[in-house]
Amino acid sequence: MQNALFSKDYQYVITAVNNLDTNDFNFRYSGYESYTLEELINHRDSLRKNVSSDKISYYSPSGGIVSFSFDGLEMVYAVDRLAEINLNDIRKLNYQNYSTLNKTINNNEPIYKIIDNFDWFLAFEVDKSYMNDIRDKQNLKIRLRKIDKVINTTVFRIQDYGEKSLLILQTDKFLHDYIDERYVKVDLILNEFSGLKIHKESIVEKDGLIGVYVSDTNKVVRFRPVEIIGENEEYAIVNEGEKINVGSRGRILIEGEYFNTIKIYDNIIVKPENVYDGQILR
């Protein structure tokens, strides 16, 4: 009868249930001989209810977050293996993510999984050159690119492998946004700077000074020196300088001399090779 339920052969189930009290019961339904009439009736009513609603309820012994997504790597990246995984384990494996929602499931196949807490772990392969900025820290900030959120994490484990290191971080933030994802894109934030963010390709050198070209309100191109206080491959963070009034252009000190630098909302020329200081844009 279970097979009939799983295969949705409801006509067979209804017929079988209605015939529970027939004379050939002992022949067709061996295993029910010890049931009382009341138990059989209750069983029949339960089957009828499940058939009519086309669903069967399952209850977890503990609460948690339910996921219907599987990728076959659940045991590879199990929490109890965090102390033994290595760099080879975290390099992207071939896998296929699939969902059981609205799907036909075979016997003994999982239907759902329950995550019993909000902690999750992120494992990274990090170049040795960055480890001096990480090794003595208990906490690190990361940026979750998909949702553009910066969160605090706890350093769970560090393991060196020559020129590379394994870094595992732990957090309890935004698990619901990544519960069905195996590999995620994040930025490790090793240093923080406060200033103005500009594209590095806009930076030029003029008369021995590092700066950018800015189009002012009259569309006249002006060179503005900048002081870089932090950078990565794509962007630089520059000092806003000392300001006399709120919203005014700040001044930066370069080799004993003050220069007016850029300010927020300046129109910075991204391709400086196409302009020159004093040029009027049309």
C-alpha atoms as an extended CHARMM CRD file, in Angstrom:
* protein
*
       282  EXT
         1         1  MET       CA              0.0000000000        0.0000000000        0.0000000000  PROA      1               0.0000000000
         2         2  GLN       CA              2.9180000000        2.3320000000        0.6970000000  PROA      2               0.0000000000
         3         3  ASN       CA              4.1980000000        1.7950000000       -2.8300000000  PROA      3               0.0000000000
         4         4  ALA       CA              0.7710000000        2.7050000000       -4.1580000000  PROA      4               0.0000000000
         5         5  LEU       CA              0.7940000000        5.9110000000       -2.1090000000  PROA      5               0.0000000000
         6         6  PHE       CA              4.2430000000        6.9090000000       -3.3530000000  PROA      6               0.0000000000
         7         7  SER       CA              3.2700000000        6.1570000000       -6.9630000000  PROA      7               0.0000000000
         8         8  LYS       CA             -0.0120000000        8.0890000000       -6.4540000000  PROA      8               0.0000000000
         9         9  ASP       CA             -2.1590000000        5.0580000000       -7.3750000000  PROA      9               0.0000000000
        10        10  TYR       CA             -4.9610000000        6.4210000000       -5.2160000000  PROA      10              0.0000000000
        11        11  GLN       CA             -7.6790000000        4.3270000000       -6.7870000000  PROA      11              0.0000000000
        12        12  TYR       CA             -5.8910000000        1.1940000000       -5.5960000000  PROA      12              0.0000000000
        13        13  VAL       CA             -5.4380000000        2.6760000000       -2.1060000000  PROA      13              0.0000000000
        14        14  ILE       CA             -9.0830000000        3.6800000000       -1.7850000000  PROA      14              0.0000000000
        15        15  THR       CA            -10.2250000000        0.2480000000       -2.9350000000  PROA      15              0.0000000000
        16        16  ALA       CA             -7.8490000000       -1.4490000000       -0.5090000000  PROA      16              0.0000000000
        17        17  VAL       CA             -8.9330000000        0.7280000000        2.4010000000  PROA      17              0.0000000000
        18        18  ASN       CA            -12.6270000000        0.1430000000        1.7470000000  PROA      18              0.0000000000
        19        19  ASN       CA            -12.0050000000       -3.6060000000        1.7060000000  PROA      19              0.0000000000
        20        20  LEU       CA            -10.2360000000       -3.7440000000        5.0520000000  PROA      20              0.0000000000
        21        21  ASP       CA            -13.1650000000       -5.6300000000        6.5700000000  PROA      21              0.0000000000
        22        22  THR       CA            -13.6280000000       -8.1700000000        3.7450000000  PROA      22              0.0000000000
        23        23  ASN       CA            -13.2280000000      -11.9090000000        4.2120000000  PROA      23              0.0000000000
        24        24  ASP       CA            -10.0080000000      -12.1080000000        2.2500000000  PROA      24              0.0000000000
        25        25  PHE       CA             -8.2650000000       -9.6090000000        4.5540000000  PROA      25              0.0000000000
        26        26  ASN       CA             -6.0020000000      -12.2310000000        6.1460000000  PROA      26              0.0000000000
        27        27  PHE       CA             -4.9090000000      -13.4160000000        2.7290000000  PROA      27              0.0000000000
        28        28  ARG       CA             -4.2350000000      -10.0430000000        1.1410000000  PROA      28              0.0000000000
        29        29  TYR       CA             -2.9640000000       -8.0720000000        4.1440000000  PROA      29              0.0000000000
        30        30  SER       CA             -0.8010000000      -10.3660000000        6.2150000000  PROA      30              0.0000000000
        31        31  GLY       CA              0.7550000000       -8.4350000000        9.0830000000  PROA      31              0.0000000000
        32        32  TYR       CA             -2.4980000000       -6.8230000000       10.2180000000  PROA      32              0.0000000000
        33        33  GLU       CA             -3.8190000000       -9.9530000000       11.9930000000  PROA      33              0.0000000000
        34        34  SER       CA             -3.0190000000       -8.5720000000       15.4610000000  PROA      34              0.0000000000
        35        35  TYR       CA             -4.8330000000       -5.2560000000       14.8460000000  PROA      35              0.0000000000
        36        36  THR       CA             -8.1350000000       -4.7070000000       16.6130000000  PROA      36              0.0000000000
        37        37  LEU       CA            -11.1270000000       -3.5540000000       14.6010000000  PROA      37              0.0000000000
        38        38  GLU       CA            -10.8230000000       -0.0920000000       16.1480000000  PROA      38              0.0000000000
        39        39  GLU       CA             -7.1390000000        0.1300000000       15.1630000000  PROA      39              0.0000000000
        40        40  LEU       CA             -7.9390000000       -0.9310000000       11.6200000000  PROA      40              0.0000000000
        41        41  ILE       CA            -10.6770000000        1.6750000000       11.3510000000  PROA      41              0.0000000000
        42        42  ASN       CA             -8.3180000000        4.3690000000       12.6500000000  PROA      42              0.0000000000
        43        43  HSD       CA             -5.6890000000        3.2350000000       10.1700000000  PROA      43              0.0000000000
        44        44  ARG       CA             -8.2310000000        3.3370000000        7.3600000000  PROA      44              0.0000000000
        45        45  ASP       CA             -9.3210000000        6.8640000000        8.3320000000  PROA      45              0.0000000000
        46        46  SER       CA             -5.7020000000        8.0010000000        8.4700000000  PROA      46              0.0000000000
        47        47  LEU       CA             -5.0220000000        6.6190000000        4.9900000000  PROA      47              0.0000000000
        48        48  ARG       CA             -8.1410000000        8.2560000000        3.6270000000  PROA      48              0.0000000000
        49        49  LYS       CA             -7.0870000000       11.5910000000        5.1170000000  PROA      49              0.0000000000
        50        50  ASN       CA             -3.6140000000       11.3740000000        3.5860000000  PROA      50              0.0000000000
        51        51  VAL       CA             -5.0140000000       10.3680000000        0.2100000000  PROA      51              0.0000000000
        52        52  SER       CA             -7.5680000000       13.1810000000        0.1880000000  PROA      52              0.0000000000
        53        53  SER       CA             -5.0110000000       15.8450000000        1.1340000000  PROA      53              0.0000000000
        54        54  ASP       CA             -2.2700000000       14.3950000000       -1.1000000000  PROA      54              0.0000000000
        55        55  LYS       CA              0.3470000000       15.0690000000        1.5580000000  PROA      55              0.0000000000
        56        56  ILE       CA              1.9640000000       13.3810000000        4.5210000000  PROA      56              0.0000000000
        57        57  SER       CA              3.3950000000       15.4220000000        7.3930000000  PROA      57              0.0000000000
        58        58  TYR       CA              6.8670000000       14.7500000000        8.7880000000  PROA      58              0.0000000000
        59        59  TYR       CA              8.0860000000       16.2100000000       12.0610000000  PROA      59              0.0000000000
        60        60  SER       CA             11.6720000000       16.9170000000       13.0790000000  PROA      60              0.0000000000
        61        61  PRO       CA             12.7650000000       16.0610000000       16.6240000000  PROA      61              0.0000000000
        62        62  SER       CA             14.4470000000       19.5020000000       16.8210000000  PROA      62              0.0000000000
        63        63  GLY       CA             13.9690000000       22.9350000000       15.2780000000  PROA      63              0.0000000000
        64        64  GLY       CA             16.1160000000       24.5180000000       12.5690000000  PROA      64              0.0000000000
        65        65  ILE       CA             16.2450000000       25.9240000000        9.0480000000  PROA      65              0.0000000000
        66        66  VAL       CA             14.8110000000       23.6580000000        6.3570000000  PROA      66              0.0000000000
        67        67  SER       CA             16.5140000000       23.2770000000        2.9860000000  PROA      67              0.0000000000
        68        68  PHE       CA             15.3660000000       21.1850000000        0.0380000000  PROA      68              0.0000000000
        69        69  SER       CA             18.6660000000       21.6220000000       -1.8230000000  PROA      69              0.0000000000
        70        70  PHE       CA             21.3310000000       18.8990000000       -2.1190000000  PROA      70              0.0000000000
        71        71  ASP       CA             24.6850000000       18.7690000000       -3.9140000000  PROA      71              0.0000000000
        72        72  GLY       CA             26.2150000000       15.4960000000       -2.7050000000  PROA      72              0.0000000000
        73        73  LEU       CA             28.9530000000       17.2880000000       -0.7450000000  PROA      73              0.0000000000
        74        74  GLU       CA             27.1430000000       17.3980000000        2.5770000000  PROA      74              0.0000000000
        75        75  MET       CA             29.4690000000       14.8400000000        4.1610000000  PROA      75              0.0000000000
        76        76  VAL       CA             32.6190000000       16.2210000000        2.4890000000  PROA      76              0.0000000000
        77        77  TYR       CA             32.0740000000       19.5800000000        4.1750000000  PROA      77              0.0000000000
        78        78  ALA       CA             30.5210000000       18.3220000000        7.3870000000  PROA      78              0.0000000000
        79        79  VAL       CA             31.2080000000       20.4240000000       10.4780000000  PROA      79              0.0000000000
        80        80  ASP       CA             32.8790000000       17.5270000000       12.2710000000  PROA      80              0.0000000000
        81        81  ARG       CA             35.5340000000       17.4400000000        9.4890000000  PROA      81              0.0000000000
        82        82  LEU       CA             36.6280000000       21.0690000000        9.8890000000  PROA      82              0.0000000000
        83        83  ALA       CA             39.6820000000       20.0650000000       11.9070000000  PROA      83              0.0000000000
        84        84  GLU       CA             40.9800000000       17.7320000000        9.1850000000  PROA      84              0.0000000000
        85        85  ILE       CA             40.1390000000       19.2890000000        5.8070000000  PROA      85              0.0000000000
        86        86  ASN       CA             43.0440000000       20.6370000000        3.7440000000  PROA      86              0.0000000000
        87        87  LEU       CA             43.6060000000       22.8710000000        0.7240000000  PROA      87              0.0000000000
        88        88  ASN       CA             42.7320000000       20.1150000000       -1.7430000000  PROA      88              0.0000000000
        89        89  ASP       CA             39.3670000000       19.6740000000       -0.0410000000  PROA      89              0.0000000000
        90        90  ILE       CA             38.3250000000       23.2970000000       -0.4970000000  PROA      90              0.0000000000
        91        91  ARG       CA             39.3260000000       23.6610000000       -4.1380000000  PROA      91              0.0000000000
        92        92  LYS       CA             36.1680000000       23.7530000000       -6.2030000000  PROA      92              0.0000000000
        93        93  LEU       CA             34.8170000000       20.2760000000       -6.8050000000  PROA      93              0.0000000000
        94        94  ASN       CA             32.5450000000       19.1380000000       -9.5890000000  PROA      94              0.0000000000
        95        95  TYR       CA             29.0360000000       19.0020000000       -8.2450000000  PROA      95              0.0000000000
        96        96  GLN       CA             25.4390000000       19.5260000000       -9.2370000000  PROA      96              0.0000000000
        97        97  ASN       CA             22.9790000000       21.2670000000       -7.0070000000  PROA      97              0.0000000000
        98        98  TYR       CA             19.4290000000       19.9350000000       -7.1330000000  PROA      98              0.0000000000
        99        99  SER       CA             16.2080000000       20.6600000000       -5.3100000000  PROA      99              0.0000000000
       100       100  THR       CA             13.6230000000       18.1240000000       -4.1690000000  PROA      100             0.0000000000
       101       101  LEU       CA             10.7840000000       20.6360000000       -4.2380000000  PROA      101             0.0000000000
       102       102  ASN       CA              7.9550000000       19.4790000000       -6.5070000000  PROA      102             0.0000000000
       103       103  LYS       CA             10.0250000000       16.4600000000       -7.5560000000  PROA      103             0.0000000000
       104       104  THR       CA              9.3140000000       12.7280000000       -7.4420000000  PROA      104             0.0000000000
       105       105  ILE       CA             11.5590000000       11.1300000000       -4.8230000000  PROA      105             0.0000000000
       106       106  ASN       CA             12.5680000000        7.4840000000       -4.8680000000  PROA      106             0.0000000000
       107       107  ASN       CA             12.4440000000        5.2630000000       -1.8230000000  PROA      107             0.0000000000
       108       108  ASN       CA             15.2510000000        5.9390000000        0.7250000000  PROA      108             0.0000000000
       109       109  GLU       CA             16.2610000000        9.2140000000       -0.9680000000  PROA      109             0.0000000000
       110       110  PRO       CA             16.4630000000       12.3510000000        1.2230000000  PROA      110             0.0000000000
       111       111  ILE       CA             13.6820000000       14.9050000000        0.9050000000  PROA      111             0.0000000000
       112       112  TYR       CA             14.9970000000       17.7420000000        3.0390000000  PROA      112             0.0000000000
       113       113  LYS       CA             17.7490000000       18.6290000000        5.4700000000  PROA      113             0.0000000000
       114       114  ILE       CA             17.5780000000       20.6930000000        8.6550000000  PROA      114             0.0000000000
       115       115  ILE       CA             20.3150000000       23.0730000000        9.7600000000  PROA      115             0.0000000000
       116       116  ASP       CA             20.1010000000       23.0990000000       13.5360000000  PROA      116             0.0000000000
       117       117  ASN       CA             21.8970000000       26.4130000000       14.1770000000  PROA      117             0.0000000000
       118       118  PHE       CA             22.8640000000       29.6470000000       12.4610000000  PROA      118             0.0000000000
       119       119  ASP       CA             26.6520000000       29.1170000000       12.4690000000  PROA      119             0.0000000000
       120       120  TRP       CA             28.3700000000       28.5570000000        9.1390000000  PROA      120             0.0000000000
       121       121  PHE       CA             31.9850000000       28.3660000000        8.0650000000  PROA      121             0.0000000000
       122       122  LEU       CA             33.9540000000       29.7790000000        5.1510000000  PROA      122             0.0000000000
       123       123  ALA       CA             37.2350000000       28.2050000000        4.0440000000  PROA      123             0.0000000000
       124       124  PHE       CA             39.8100000000       30.1370000000        1.9900000000  PROA      124             0.0000000000
       125       125  GLU       CA             43.0950000000       29.5120000000        0.2420000000  PROA      125             0.0000000000
       126       126  VAL       CA             45.2520000000       32.5400000000        1.1200000000  PROA      126             0.0000000000
       127       127  ASP       CA             48.6650000000       33.5680000000       -0.2150000000  PROA      127             0.0000000000
       128       128  LYS       CA             51.4350000000       33.4820000000        2.3780000000  PROA      128             0.0000000000
       129       129  SER       CA             52.1220000000       37.1980000000        1.8300000000  PROA      129             0.0000000000
       130       130  TYR       CA             48.7760000000       38.1080000000        3.4230000000  PROA      130             0.0000000000
       131       131  MET       CA             49.0690000000       35.8820000000        6.4690000000  PROA      131             0.0000000000
       132       132  ASN       CA             51.0990000000       38.3520000000        8.5480000000  PROA      132             0.0000000000
       133       133  ASP       CA             48.0340000000       40.6180000000        8.5390000000  PROA      133             0.0000000000
       134       134  ILE       CA             45.7870000000       37.7260000000        9.5880000000  PROA      134             0.0000000000
       135       135  ARG       CA             47.7150000000       35.4000000000       11.8750000000  PROA      135             0.0000000000
       136       136  ASP       CA             47.4590000000       37.3490000000       15.1320000000  PROA      136             0.0000000000
       137       137  LYS       CA             43.8300000000       38.3610000000       14.6880000000  PROA      137             0.0000000000
       138       138  GLN       CA             40.9170000000       36.6490000000       16.3840000000  PROA      138             0.0000000000
       139       139  ASN       CA             38.3230000000       38.3590000000       14.2080000000  PROA      139             0.0000000000
       140       140  LEU       CA             38.1830000000       39.4120000000       10.5670000000  PROA      140             0.0000000000
       141       141  LYS       CA             35.7300000000       41.4280000000        8.5220000000  PROA      141             0.0000000000
       142       142  ILE       CA             34.5210000000       40.1370000000        5.1800000000  PROA      142             0.0000000000
       143       143  ARG       CA             32.2330000000       41.5210000000        2.5150000000  PROA      143             0.0000000000
       144       144  LEU       CA             29.5580000000       39.1630000000        1.1770000000  PROA      144             0.0000000000
       145       145  ARG       CA             29.4500000000       40.2120000000       -2.4600000000  PROA      145             0.0000000000
       146       146  LYS       CA             26.0290000000       38.8370000000       -3.3920000000  PROA      146             0.0000000000
       147       147  ILE       CA             24.2220000000       40.8970000000       -0.7660000000  PROA      147             0.0000000000
       148       148  ASP       CA             26.9390000000       43.5800000000       -0.4050000000  PROA      148             0.0000000000
       149       149  LYS       CA             27.1160000000       43.2740000000        3.3760000000  PROA      149             0.0000000000
       150       150  VAL       CA             30.1850000000       43.6090000000        5.6200000000  PROA      150             0.0000000000
       151       151  ILE       CA             30.1520000000       41.2360000000        8.5950000000  PROA      151             0.0000000000
       152       152  ASN       CA             32.4210000000       40.2440000000       11.4630000000  PROA      152             0.0000000000
       153       153  THR       CA             33.7520000000       36.6940000000       11.5760000000  PROA      153             0.0000000000
       154       154  THR       CA             35.7900000000       34.6350000000       14.0230000000  PROA      154             0.0000000000
       155       155  VAL       CA             39.0530000000       32.9910000000       12.9680000000  PROA      155             0.0000000000
       156       156  PHE       CA             38.3440000000       29.2850000000       13.4850000000  PROA      156             0.0000000000
       157       157  ARG       CA             41.4690000000       27.6600000000       12.0330000000  PROA      157             0.0000000000
       158       158  ILE       CA             44.7140000000       28.5260000000       10.2150000000  PROA      158             0.0000000000
       159       159  GLN       CA             46.9290000000       25.8830000000        8.6030000000  PROA      159             0.0000000000
       160       160  ASP       CA             50.0620000000       26.6630000000        6.5720000000  PROA      160             0.0000000000
       161       161  TYR       CA             50.9710000000       24.7530000000        3.3960000000  PROA      161             0.0000000000
       162       162  GLY       CA             54.1630000000       26.3130000000        2.0640000000  PROA      162             0.0000000000
       163       163  GLU       CA             53.3210000000       29.4030000000       -0.0060000000  PROA      163             0.0000000000
       164       164  LYS       CA             49.6000000000       28.9440000000        0.6700000000  PROA      164             0.0000000000
       165       165  SER       CA             47.5550000000       28.8140000000        3.8470000000  PROA      165             0.0000000000
       166       166  LEU       CA             44.1450000000       27.4590000000        4.7660000000  PROA      166             0.0000000000
       167       167  LEU       CA             41.9360000000       29.9620000000        6.5750000000  PROA      167             0.0000000000
       168       168  ILE       CA             38.5670000000       28.9820000000        8.0700000000  PROA      168             0.0000000000
       169       169  LEU       CA             36.2240000000       31.6500000000        9.4140000000  PROA      169             0.0000000000
       170       170  GLN       CA             33.0400000000       31.2300000000       11.4400000000  PROA      170             0.0000000000
       171       171  THR       CA             29.9870000000       33.4930000000       11.4690000000  PROA      171             0.0000000000
       172       172  ASP       CA             26.2880000000       33.4280000000       12.3210000000  PROA      172             0.0000000000
       173       173  LYS       CA             25.2130000000       36.2260000000        9.9720000000  PROA      173             0.0000000000
       174       174  PHE       CA             23.0060000000       35.9520000000        6.8500000000  PROA      174             0.0000000000
       175       175  LEU       CA             22.9840000000       32.1530000000        6.6930000000  PROA      175             0.0000000000
       176       176  HSD       CA             19.5040000000       32.2810000000        5.1410000000  PROA      176             0.0000000000
       177       177  ASP       CA             20.9390000000       34.1170000000        2.1080000000  PROA      177             0.0000000000
       178       178  TYR       CA             23.4940000000       31.3700000000        1.4220000000  PROA      178             0.0000000000
       179       179  ILE       CA             21.8870000000       28.2190000000        2.7920000000  PROA      179             0.0000000000
       180       180  ASP       CA             21.6220000000       26.5910000000       -0.6530000000  PROA      180             0.0000000000
       181       181  GLU       CA             25.0470000000       27.7290000000       -1.9410000000  PROA      181             0.0000000000
       182       182  ARG       CA             28.2960000000       25.7910000000       -1.6400000000  PROA      182             0.0000000000
       183       183  TYR       CA             30.8240000000       28.2840000000       -3.0310000000  PROA      183             0.0000000000
       184       184  VAL       CA             30.3840000000       31.9980000000       -2.3570000000  PROA      184             0.0000000000
       185       185  LYS       CA             32.2380000000       35.1470000000       -3.3770000000  PROA      185             0.0000000000
       186       186  VAL       CA             33.5780000000       37.3050000000       -0.5600000000  PROA      186             0.0000000000
       187       187  ASP       CA             36.2320000000       39.9570000000        0.0400000000  PROA      187             0.0000000000
       188       188  LEU       CA             38.6150000000       39.6480000000        2.9730000000  PROA      188             0.0000000000
       189       189  ILE       CA             38.9610000000       43.0590000000        4.6310000000  PROA      189             0.0000000000
       190       190  LEU       CA             42.4510000000       43.1790000000        6.1200000000  PROA      190             0.0000000000
       191       191  ASN       CA             42.6860000000       46.9560000000        6.4630000000  PROA      191             0.0000000000
       192       192  GLU       CA             40.1530000000       49.7640000000        6.5750000000  PROA      192             0.0000000000
       193       193  PHE       CA             40.6520000000       53.3180000000        5.3610000000  PROA      193             0.0000000000
       194       194  SER       CA             38.4180000000       56.3700000000        5.5150000000  PROA      194             0.0000000000
       195       195  GLY       CA             38.5360000000       58.6450000000        2.4940000000  PROA      195             0.0000000000
       196       196  LEU       CA             37.3760000000       59.0280000000       -1.0890000000  PROA      196             0.0000000000
       197       197  LYS       CA             37.3350000000       55.9920000000       -3.3900000000  PROA      197             0.0000000000
       198       198  ILE       CA             38.5740000000       56.4830000000       -6.9570000000  PROA      198             0.0000000000
       199       199  HSD       CA             39.4630000000       54.2390000000       -9.8950000000  PROA      199             0.0000000000
       200       200  LYS       CA             43.2140000000       53.6820000000      -10.1010000000  PROA      200             0.0000000000
       201       201  GLU       CA             43.1320000000       54.0670000000      -13.8760000000  PROA      201             0.0000000000
       202       202  SER       CA             42.1940000000       57.7340000000      -13.3780000000  PROA      202             0.0000000000
       203       203  ILE       CA             45.4250000000       58.4990000000      -11.4760000000  PROA      203             0.0000000000
       204       204  VAL       CA             48.2410000000       60.2750000000      -13.3360000000  PROA      204             0.0000000000
       205       205  GLU       CA             51.5180000000       62.0070000000      -12.5200000000  PROA      205             0.0000000000
       206       206  LYS       CA             51.9620000000       65.6960000000      -13.4050000000  PROA      206             0.0000000000
       207       207  ASP       CA             54.9050000000       67.9040000000      -12.4750000000  PROA      207             0.0000000000
       208       208  GLY       CA             56.0760000000       65.3370000000       -9.9450000000  PROA      208             0.0000000000
       209       209  LEU       CA             52.6720000000       65.1300000000       -8.2310000000  PROA      209             0.0000000000
       210       210  ILE       CA             50.2210000000       62.2240000000       -8.1430000000  PROA      210             0.0000000000
       211       211  GLY       CA             46.6590000000       63.2860000000       -8.9080000000  PROA      211             0.0000000000
       212       212  VAL       CA             43.5880000000       63.1380000000      -11.1200000000  PROA      212             0.0000000000
       213       213  TYR       CA             41.8800000000       65.3460000000      -13.6690000000  PROA      213             0.0000000000
       214       214  VAL       CA             38.5430000000       66.8170000000      -12.6070000000  PROA      214             0.0000000000
       215       215  SER       CA             35.8700000000       68.5050000000      -14.7010000000  PROA      215             0.0000000000
       216       216  ASP       CA             34.6070000000       71.5250000000      -12.7300000000  PROA      216             0.0000000000
       217       217  THR       CA             31.1790000000       73.1770000000      -12.9050000000  PROA      217             0.0000000000
       218       218  ASN       CA             32.2410000000       75.1300000000      -16.0080000000  PROA      218             0.0000000000
       219       219  LYS       CA             33.4640000000       71.9220000000      -17.6860000000  PROA      219             0.0000000000
       220       220  VAL       CA             37.0620000000       73.0720000000      -17.3980000000  PROA      220             0.0000000000
       221       221  VAL       CA             39.5680000000       70.2740000000      -16.7450000000  PROA      221             0.0000000000
       222       222  ARG       CA             41.6610000000       70.8200000000      -13.6080000000  PROA      222             0.0000000000
       223       223  PHE       CA             44.4690000000       68.7240000000      -12.1700000000  PROA      223             0.0000000000
       224       224  ARG       CA             43.9860000000       67.9120000000       -8.4870000000  PROA      224             0.0000000000
       225       225  PRO       CA             46.7860000000       66.2860000000       -6.4600000000  PROA      225             0.0000000000
       226       226  VAL       CA             45.7860000000       63.3380000000       -4.2680000000  PROA      226             0.0000000000
       227       227  GLU       CA             47.3120000000       61.4870000000       -1.3200000000  PROA      227             0.0000000000
       228       228  ILE       CA             46.7620000000       57.7160000000       -1.5450000000  PROA      228             0.0000000000
       229       229  ILE       CA             46.2160000000       56.1060000000        1.8640000000  PROA      229             0.0000000000
       230       230  GLY       CA             45.0790000000       52.6420000000        0.7200000000  PROA      230             0.0000000000
       231       231  GLU       CA             44.5410000000       50.6720000000       -2.4720000000  PROA      231             0.0000000000
       232       232  ASN       CA             43.8260000000       47.3560000000       -4.1300000000  PROA      232             0.0000000000
       233       233  GLU       CA             44.0630000000       46.1720000000       -7.7340000000  PROA      233             0.0000000000
       234       234  GLU       CA             41.1550000000       48.3510000000       -8.8990000000  PROA      234             0.0000000000
       235       235  TYR       CA             40.5810000000       51.2210000000       -6.4860000000  PROA      235             0.0000000000
       236       236  ALA       CA             42.5270000000       53.7040000000       -4.3630000000  PROA      236             0.0000000000
       237       237  ILE       CA             41.3990000000       55.4590000000       -1.1890000000  PROA      237             0.0000000000
       238       238  VAL       CA             42.6410000000       59.0610000000       -1.0230000000  PROA      238             0.0000000000
       239       239  ASN       CA             42.7940000000       61.5690000000        1.8060000000  PROA      239             0.0000000000
       240       240  GLU       CA             40.0030000000       64.1800000000        1.8120000000  PROA      240             0.0000000000
       241       241  GLY       CA             42.4020000000       66.6750000000        3.3510000000  PROA      241             0.0000000000
       242       242  GLU       CA             41.8910000000       69.3940000000        5.9300000000  PROA      242             0.0000000000
       243       243  LYS       CA             38.6600000000       71.3440000000        5.4600000000  PROA      243             0.0000000000
       244       244  ILE       CA             37.9030000000       74.8540000000        6.6310000000  PROA      244             0.0000000000
       245       245  ASN       CA             34.1370000000       74.4610000000        6.2220000000  PROA      245             0.0000000000
       246       246  VAL       CA             31.8120000000       71.4920000000        5.7960000000  PROA      246             0.0000000000
       247       247  GLY       CA             31.5390000000       70.7100000000        2.0820000000  PROA      247             0.0000000000
       248       248  SER       CA             34.5850000000       72.7570000000        1.1460000000  PROA      248             0.0000000000
       249       249  ARG       CA             37.5600000000       71.4010000000       -0.7780000000  PROA      249             0.0000000000
       250       250  GLY       CA             40.1720000000       69.9480000000        1.5160000000  PROA      250             0.0000000000
       251       251  ARG       CA             43.9020000000       70.6510000000        1.4820000000  PROA      251             0.0000000000
       252       252  ILE       CA             46.6690000000       68.0620000000        1.6010000000  PROA      252             0.0000000000
       253       253  LEU       CA             50.2780000000       68.6380000000        2.5960000000  PROA      253             0.0000000000
       254       254  ILE       CA             52.8920000000       67.3870000000        0.1330000000  PROA      254             0.0000000000
       255       255  GLU       CA             56.5650000000       68.0220000000        0.9180000000  PROA      255             0.0000000000
       256       256  GLY       CA             55.7840000000       71.0820000000        3.0050000000  PROA      256             0.0000000000
       257       257  GLU       CA             53.3070000000       72.6400000000        0.5570000000  PROA      257             0.0000000000
       258       258  TYR       CA             49.4960000000       72.6220000000        0.6850000000  PROA      258             0.0000000000
       259       259  PHE       CA             47.4250000000       71.6730000000       -2.3630000000  PROA      259             0.0000000000
       260       260  ASN       CA             43.6610000000       71.6370000000       -2.9110000000  PROA      260             0.0000000000
       261       261  THR       CA             42.6050000000       68.0310000000       -3.4870000000  PROA      261             0.0000000000
       262       262  ILE       CA             39.4260000000       66.3450000000       -4.7060000000  PROA      262             0.0000000000
       263       263  LYS       CA             36.1340000000       66.3850000000       -2.8430000000  PROA      263             0.0000000000
       264       264  ILE       CA             32.9790000000       64.3200000000       -2.8870000000  PROA      264             0.0000000000
       265       265  TYR       CA             30.8670000000       64.6480000000       -6.0660000000  PROA      265             0.0000000000
       266       266  ASP       CA             33.8220000000       65.8090000000       -8.1670000000  PROA      266             0.0000000000
       267       267  ASN       CA             33.5760000000       64.6310000000      -11.7810000000  PROA      267             0.0000000000
       268       268  ILE       CA             36.8130000000       62.6670000000      -12.1390000000  PROA      268             0.0000000000
       269       269  ILE       CA             38.0990000000       61.8780000000      -15.6170000000  PROA      269             0.0000000000
       270       270  VAL       CA             38.4780000000       58.0920000000      -15.8260000000  PROA      270             0.0000000000
       271       271  LYS       CA             40.5900000000       58.1870000000      -19.0220000000  PROA      271             0.0000000000
       272       272  PRO       CA             43.1000000000       60.9640000000      -18.2590000000  PROA      272             0.0000000000
       273       273  GLU       CA             45.1760000000       60.3130000000      -21.3930000000  PROA      273             0.0000000000
       274       274  ASN       CA             42.4370000000       61.9950000000      -23.4200000000  PROA      274             0.0000000000
       275       275  VAL       CA             42.4780000000       65.3780000000      -21.6030000000  PROA      275             0.0000000000
       276       276  TYR       CA             44.8800000000       68.0730000000      -20.3690000000  PROA      276             0.0000000000
       277       277  ASP       CA             44.8780000000       70.6880000000      -17.6190000000  PROA      277             0.0000000000
       278       278  GLY       CA             42.8160000000       73.7280000000      -18.6280000000  PROA      278             0.0000000000
       279       279  GLN       CA             40.9410000000       71.9640000000      -21.4170000000  PROA      279             0.0000000000
       280       280  ILE       CA             37.3200000000       73.0150000000      -21.9160000000  PROA      280             0.0000000000
       281       281  LEU       CA             35.0240000000       70.0650000000      -22.4500000000  PROA      281             0.0000000000
       282       282  ARG       CA             32.1230000000       70.3540000000      -24.8590000000  PROA      282             0.0000000000
